[in-house]
Coordinates of C-alpha atoms in Angstrom, one line a residue:
X1 CA -25.5 12.3 1.2
X2 CA -23.2 14.3 -1.1
X3 CA -23.6 17.5 0.8
X4 CA -23.2 15.8 4.2
X5 CA -20.0 14.1 3.1
X6 CA -18.5 17.3 1.9
X7 CA -19.5 19.1 5.1
X8 CA -17.9 16.4 7.2
X9 CA -14.7 16.5 5.2
X10 CA -14.6 20.3 5.3
X11 CA -14.9 20.2 9.1
X12 CA -12.0 17.8 9.4
X13 CA -9.9 19.8 7.0
X14 CA -10.5 22.9 9.0
X15 CA -9.4 21.1 12.2
X16 CA -6.1 19.5 10.9
X17 CA -5.4 21.3 7.7
X18 CA -5.7 18.2 5.6
X19 CA -3.7 18.3 2.4
X20 CA -4.7 15.9 -0.4
X21 CA -7.6 14.6 -2.4
X22 CA -10.7 12.6 -1.6
X23 CA -12.9 10.6 -4.0
X24 CA -16.1 8.8 -3.0
X25 CA -18.0 6.8 -5.7
X26 CA -21.1 4.7 -5.6
X27 CA -21.0 2.5 -8.6
X28 CA -20.1 4.9 -11.4
X29 CA -21.6 7.9 -9.6
X30 CA -19.2 10.4 -8.0
X31 CA -20.5 11.3 -4.5
X32 CA -17.5 13.5 -3.5
X33 CA -14.4 14.7 -5.3
X34 CA -12.5 17.4 -3.5
X35 CA -8.9 18.5 -2.9
X36 CA -7.1 20.7 -0.4
X37 CA -3.7 22.1 0.2
X38 CA -0.6 22.2 -2.0
X39 CA 1.2 19.6 -4.1
X40 CA 4.2 22.0 -4.0
X41 CA 4.2 24.5 -1.1
X42 CA 7.1 26.5 -2.3
X43 CA 5.5 27.2 -5.7
X44 CA 2.0 27.2 -4.3
X45 CA 0.8 24.5 -6.8
X46 CA -2.5 23.3 -5.5
X47 CA -3.5 19.6 -5.1
X48 CA -6.2 18.4 -7.5
X49 CA -7.8 15.2 -8.7
X50 CA -5.0 14.8 -11.3
X51 CA -2.3 15.0 -8.6
X52 CA -0.2 11.9 -8.2
X53 CA 0.3 10.9 -4.6
X54 CA 2.7 8.5 -2.9
X55 CA 0.6 5.7 -1.2
X56 CA 3.3 3.9 0.8
X57 CA 2.2 0.4 1.8
X58 CA -1.1 0.9 -0.1
X59 CA 0.5 -0.8 -3.1
X60 CA 1.1 -4.1 -1.4
X61 CA -2.2 -4.9 -3.1
X62 CA -0.4 -4.5 -6.5
X63 CA 2.2 -7.0 -5.4
X64 CA -0.4 -9.6 -4.3
X65 CA -2.3 -9.2 -7.5
X66 CA 0.9 -9.8 -9.5
X67 CA 1.6 -13.0 -7.5
X68 CA -1.9 -14.2 -8.0
X69 CA -1.6 -13.6 -11.8
X70 CA 1.6 -15.7 -11.9
X71 CA -0.1 -18.4 -9.9
X72 CA -3.0 -18.4 -12.3
X73 CA -0.6 -18.7 -15.2
X74 CA 1.0 -21.7 -13.5
X75 CA 4.4 -20.1 -12.9
X76 CA 4.0 -20.3 -9.1
X77 CA 1.8 -21.8 -6.5
X78 CA 0.8 -20.3 -3.1
X79 CA 2.5 -23.3 -1.5
X80 CA 5.8 -22.8 -3.3
X81 CA 8.6 -22.6 -0.8
X82 CA 10.6 -19.4 -0.6
X83 CA 13.9 -21.4 -1.0
X84 CA 12.5 -22.8 -4.3
X85 CA 11.5 -19.3 -5.5
X86 CA 14.6 -17.2 -5.2
X87 CA 18.3 -17.6 -5.9
X88 CA 19.4 -15.5 -2.9
X89 CA 20.8 -16.8 0.4
X90 CA 18.7 -16.6 3.6
X91 CA 20.9 -18.7 6.0
X92 CA 18.7 -18.3 9.1
X93 CA 15.2 -18.5 7.5
X94 CA 12.8 -21.5 8.0
X95 CA 12.8 -23.9 5.1
X96 CA 9.0 -24.1 5.4
X97 CA 8.2 -20.5 4.5
X98 CA 5.8 -20.4 1.5
X99 CA 4.5 -17.7 -0.7
X100 CA 1.2 -17.9 1.2
X101 CA 3.1 -17.0 4.4
X102 CA 4.7 -14.0 2.8
X103 CA 1.4 -12.7 1.4
X104 CA -0.4 -13.0 4.8
X105 CA 2.4 -11.6 7.0
X106 CA 2.8 -14.9 8.7
X107 CA 6.3 -15.9 7.5
X108 CA 8.1 -15.0 10.8
X109 CA 11.0 -13.5 8.9
X110 CA 12.8 -10.4 10.2
X111 CA 11.8 -7.1 8.9
X112 CA 14.1 -4.3 7.7
X113 CA 11.7 -1.8 9.4
X114 CA 9.9 -3.5 12.3
X115 CA 6.9 -1.3 13.1
X116 CA 6.4 -2.9 16.5
X117 CA 9.9 -1.9 17.7
X118 CA 11.0 1.1 15.5
X119 CA 9.3 4.5 15.1
X120 CA 11.8 6.5 13.1
X121 CA 12.0 5.4 9.5
X122 CA 14.8 7.8 8.8
X123 CA 17.2 5.8 11.1
X124 CA 17.4 3.1 8.4
X125 CA 19.3 5.4 6.0
X126 CA 22.2 6.4 8.2
X127 CA 24.2 3.4 7.2
X128 CA 22.3 2.6 4.0
X129 CA 21.8 5.9 2.1
X130 CA 18.3 6.1 0.7
X131 CA 19.5 7.5 -2.6
X132 CA 21.2 4.1 -3.3
X133 CA 18.0 2.1 -2.8
X134 CA 16.7 1.9 -6.4
X135 CA 16.0 -1.9 -6.7
X136 CA 14.4 -4.5 -4.5
X137 CA 17.8 -6.3 -4.3
X138 CA 19.3 -3.2 -2.7
X139 CA 17.1 -3.8 0.4
X140 CA 18.2 -7.5 1.0
X141 CA 21.3 -6.7 3.1
X142 CA 19.0 -5.0 5.7
X143 CA 17.4 -8.3 6.7
X144 CA 18.5 -11.4 4.8
X145 CA 21.1 -12.6 7.4
X146 CA 19.0 -11.8 10.5
X147 CA 17.3 -14.5 12.7
X148 CA 13.7 -15.5 12.4
X149 CA 11.2 -13.6 14.7
X150 CA 8.9 -16.7 15.1
X151 CA 8.1 -20.0 13.4
X152 CA 6.5 -19.7 9.9
X153 CA 2.7 -19.7 10.1
X154 CA 2.6 -19.1 13.9
X155 CA 0.9 -15.7 13.8
X156 CA 0.3 -12.4 12.0
X157 CA 3.0 -9.8 12.2
X158 CA 3.0 -7.0 9.6
X159 CA 6.1 -7.3 7.6
X160 CA 7.6 -5.1 4.8
X161 CA 10.5 -7.4 4.1
X162 CA 8.1 -10.3 3.1
X163 CA 6.7 -8.1 0.4
X164 CA 10.3 -7.3 -0.9
X165 CA 10.8 -11.0 -1.3
X166 CA 7.4 -11.3 -3.1
X167 CA 8.6 -8.6 -5.5
X168 CA 11.8 -10.5 -6.2
X169 CA 9.7 -13.6 -6.8
X170 CA 7.6 -11.7 -9.3
X171 CA 10.9 -10.6 -11.1
X172 CA 12.3 -14.1 -11.2
X173 CA 9.0 -15.7 -12.4
X174 CA 8.2 -13.1 -15.0
X175 CA 11.8 -12.1 -16.1
X176 CA 10.7 -8.4 -15.8
X177 CA 11.7 -5.8 -13.3
X178 CA 9.0 -5.6 -10.6
X179 CA 7.9 -2.1 -11.6
X180 CA 7.8 -2.9 -15.3
X181 CA 5.6 -6.0 -14.5
X182 CA 3.2 -3.9 -12.4
X183 CA 2.9 -1.1 -14.9
X184 CA 2.3 -3.5 -17.8
X185 CA 0.0 -6.1 -16.2
X186 CA -1.9 -4.1 -13.6
X187 CA -1.7 -0.3 -14.3
X188 CA -2.4 -0.7 -18.0
X189 CA -5.2 -3.3 -17.6
X190 CA -6.9 -1.2 -14.9
X191 CA -6.6 2.1 -16.8
X192 CA -4.3 3.6 -14.2
X193 CA -2.9 5.9 -16.8
X194 CA -1.3 8.4 -14.4
X195 CA 0.2 6.0 -11.9
X196 CA 3.8 4.7 -11.6
X197 CA 6.9 4.0 -9.6
X198 CA 8.6 7.3 -9.9
X199 CA 12.1 8.3 -8.6
X200 CA 12.3 11.2 -6.1
X201 CA 15.1 12.8 -8.2
X202 CA 13.1 12.6 -11.4
X203 CA 9.4 13.1 -10.6
X204 CA 7.0 13.8 -13.4
X205 CA 4.6 16.7 -13.6
X206 CA 1.5 16.8 -11.3
X207 CA 3.3 14.8 -8.5
X208 CA 2.8 15.9 -4.9
X209 CA 5.8 16.4 -2.8
X210 CA 5.4 14.7 0.7
X211 CA 5.6 17.1 3.6
X212 CA 6.8 16.5 7.2
X213 CA 5.4 19.2 9.5
X214 CA 7.0 20.2 12.8
X215 CA 5.3 21.6 15.9
X216 CA 6.9 25.1 15.5
X217 CA 5.3 25.5 12.0
X218 CA 8.3 24.7 9.9
X219 CA 8.4 21.7 7.5
X220 CA 10.6 19.7 5.2
X221 CA 9.9 17.4 2.3
X222 CA 10.3 13.6 2.6
X223 CA 13.0 13.1 -0.1
X224 CA 15.6 12.1 2.5
X225 CA 13.2 9.9 4.5
X226 CA 12.3 7.2 1.9
X227 CA 14.1 5.1 -0.7
X228 CA 14.6 7.0 -3.9
X229 CA 12.3 4.6 -5.8
X230 CA 9.5 2.5 -4.3
X231 CA 8.9 -1.2 -4.9
X232 CA 6.9 -4.2 -3.9
X233 CA 6.4 -3.2 -0.3
X234 CA 5.4 0.4 -1.0
X235 CA 6.1 3.6 -2.8
X236 CA 4.0 3.9 -6.0
X237 CA 2.3 7.1 -6.9
X238 CA -1.4 7.2 -8.0
X239 CA -4.2 9.6 -8.6
X240 CA -7.5 9.1 -6.7
X241 CA -9.3 8.2 -10.0
X242 CA -6.7 5.7 -10.9
X243 CA -7.1 4.0 -7.5
X244 CA -10.9 3.9 -8.0
X245 CA -10.2 2.2 -11.4
X246 CA -8.1 -0.4 -9.7
X247 CA -10.9 -1.4 -7.3
X248 CA -13.3 -1.5 -10.3
X249 CA -11.0 -3.8 -12.3
X250 CA -10.3 -6.0 -9.3
X251 CA -13.8 -6.7 -8.1
X252 CA -15.1 -7.1 -11.7
X253 CA -12.4 -9.8 -12.4
X254 CA -10.5 -7.9 -15.0
X255 CA -7.1 -8.4 -13.4
X256 CA -7.7 -12.0 -12.2
X257 CA -10.3 -14.7 -12.8
X258 CA -13.2 -14.8 -10.4
X259 CA -11.6 -17.8 -8.6
X260 CA -8.3 -16.0 -8.0
X261 CA -10.0 -12.7 -7.1
X262 CA -12.0 -14.6 -4.5
X263 CA -8.8 -16.1 -3.2
X264 CA -7.1 -12.7 -2.9
X265 CA -10.1 -11.3 -1.0
X266 CA -10.4 -14.3 1.4
X267 CA -9.8 -13.3 5.1
X268 CA -7.0 -15.8 5.9
X269 CA -5.8 -14.5 9.3
X270 CA -7.1 -12.4 12.1
X271 CA -4.9 -9.3 12.8
X272 CA -4.5 -7.5 16.1
X273 CA -8.0 -6.0 16.0
X274 CA -11.2 -7.9 16.8
X275 CA -13.0 -7.5 13.5
X276 CA -9.9 -7.1 11.3
X277 CA -8.5 -9.8 9.0
X278 CA -5.9 -10.0 6.2
X279 CA -6.2 -11.5 2.8
X280 CA -3.5 -11.3 0.1
X281 CA -2.3 -7.7 0.3
X282 CA -5.6 -6.4 1.5
X283 CA -7.1 -5.7 5.0
X284 CA -10.6 -7.0 5.5
X285 CA -13.0 -5.7 8.2
X286 CA -16.0 -7.8 9.2
X287 CA -19.2 -6.8 10.8
X288 CA -20.2 -10.0 12.6
X289 CA -20.1 -12.6 9.8
X290 CA -20.5 -10.1 7.0
X291 CA -17.6 -8.3 5.2
X292 CA -18.0 -4.6 5.8
X293 CA -15.0 -3.5 3.7
X294 CA -11.9 -4.4 1.9
X295 CA -9.2 -1.7 2.4
X296 CA -5.6 -0.8 1.9
X297 CA -3.6 1.9 3.7
X298 CA -0.2 3.4 3.7
X299 CA 1.7 5.7 6.1
X300 CA 5.2 7.0 5.6
X301 CA 6.9 10.3 6.5
X302 CA 5.0 12.8 4.3
X303 CA 2.5 10.2 3.1
X304 CA -0.9 9.0 4.4
X305 CA -3.3 7.0 2.4
X306 CA -6.5 5.0 2.8
X307 CA -8.8 3.4 0.2
X308 CA -11.7 1.0 0.6
X309 CA -14.3 -0.9 -1.3
X310 CA -17.6 -1.6 0.6
X311 CA -19.2 -4.7 -1.1
X312 CA -22.7 -4.2 0.2
X313 CA -23.1 -0.8 -1.4
X314 CA -20.3 -0.9 -4.1
X315 CA -19.0 2.4 -2.7
X316 CA -15.3 3.1 -3.2
X317 CA -13.4 5.6 -1.2
X318 CA -9.9 7.0 -1.9
X319 CA -8.1 9.4 0.4
X320 CA -4.6 10.5 -0.6
X321 CA -2.5 13.0 1.4
X322 CA 0.9 14.4 1.1
X323 CA 1.2 14.9 4.8
X324 CA 2.1 12.2 7.4
X325 CA -1.4 12.3 9.0
X326 CA -5.0 13.2 8.3
X327 CA -6.6 10.5 6.2
X328 CA -7.9 8.3 9.1
X329 CA -10.2 11.0 10.5
X330 CA -11.6 11.7 7.1
X331 CA -12.2 8.0 6.4
X332 CA -14.1 7.7 9.7
X333 CA -16.3 10.8 8.9
X334 CA -17.1 9.3 5.4
X335 CA -18.0 5.9 7.0
X336 CA -20.3 7.7 9.5
X337 CA -22.2 9.1 6.5
X338 CA -22.3 6.1 4.2

């Protein structure tokens, strides 16, 4: 299997010049650990398994774990209303929105970047410079006064703003900044020693720059495409090994009790695909009545990421890339083999 997986990955890399790192583990055995491309093209610094990659929306899982921890501690409940959780004004939002709605993308609130109607993330920063977006509160003016998209609980609609609100709820309930809470209560507990919410203008060593490629062969980095610091809807940096440690810690109940881990991994709502469901911060794919995989993914300019846990085999896959595309094909090739 190891050789076949490597051959499949090498073939895809040859086709689309994949840049990033791939880790496949079965239990504690490493089946594949390979890297391609450059973390820094100008300096020709190669990607490796110790490279820290941005994972965009992949870290919504961290936010949902944080909320579940605070519920387990009795500081919140999943049925707590949004209006009872935050001291900010949302004049046009439904009074019935709960934390459960926010976690499952069923709140109906407006999004600051609506992936159904917008396709150029950079348009957001024309009036709101990305270098000023350093806290969760900085994003509120982009959506807090907008009208609802639909009634709370009506349907699934992927929503980044909902996870901004969840991050603010974490801050208010814990009295810590969101990133401090995650680093203390998730990264440390899960031995994610190289991960963090780093600022673009102050990146630590071994951090990959994100690259946006153009058809004529030129490129630019993504530093003017994203907020200068990530938060509860996305933007953390991880290594592939740290991400595998996160799955280990989650499924072995080291971050939450067995009861709350099960609640986080429950398929609450069907998404737009036939076999796809959403839990709390995690996508869930079923094969008939059996769960095939739990997975998270993230796509931003200069970032693509996919990571999954397959409960039947205890296989974990982590695919991190510092280009806008490439991980989906590699994920499909790995799944063909496993």
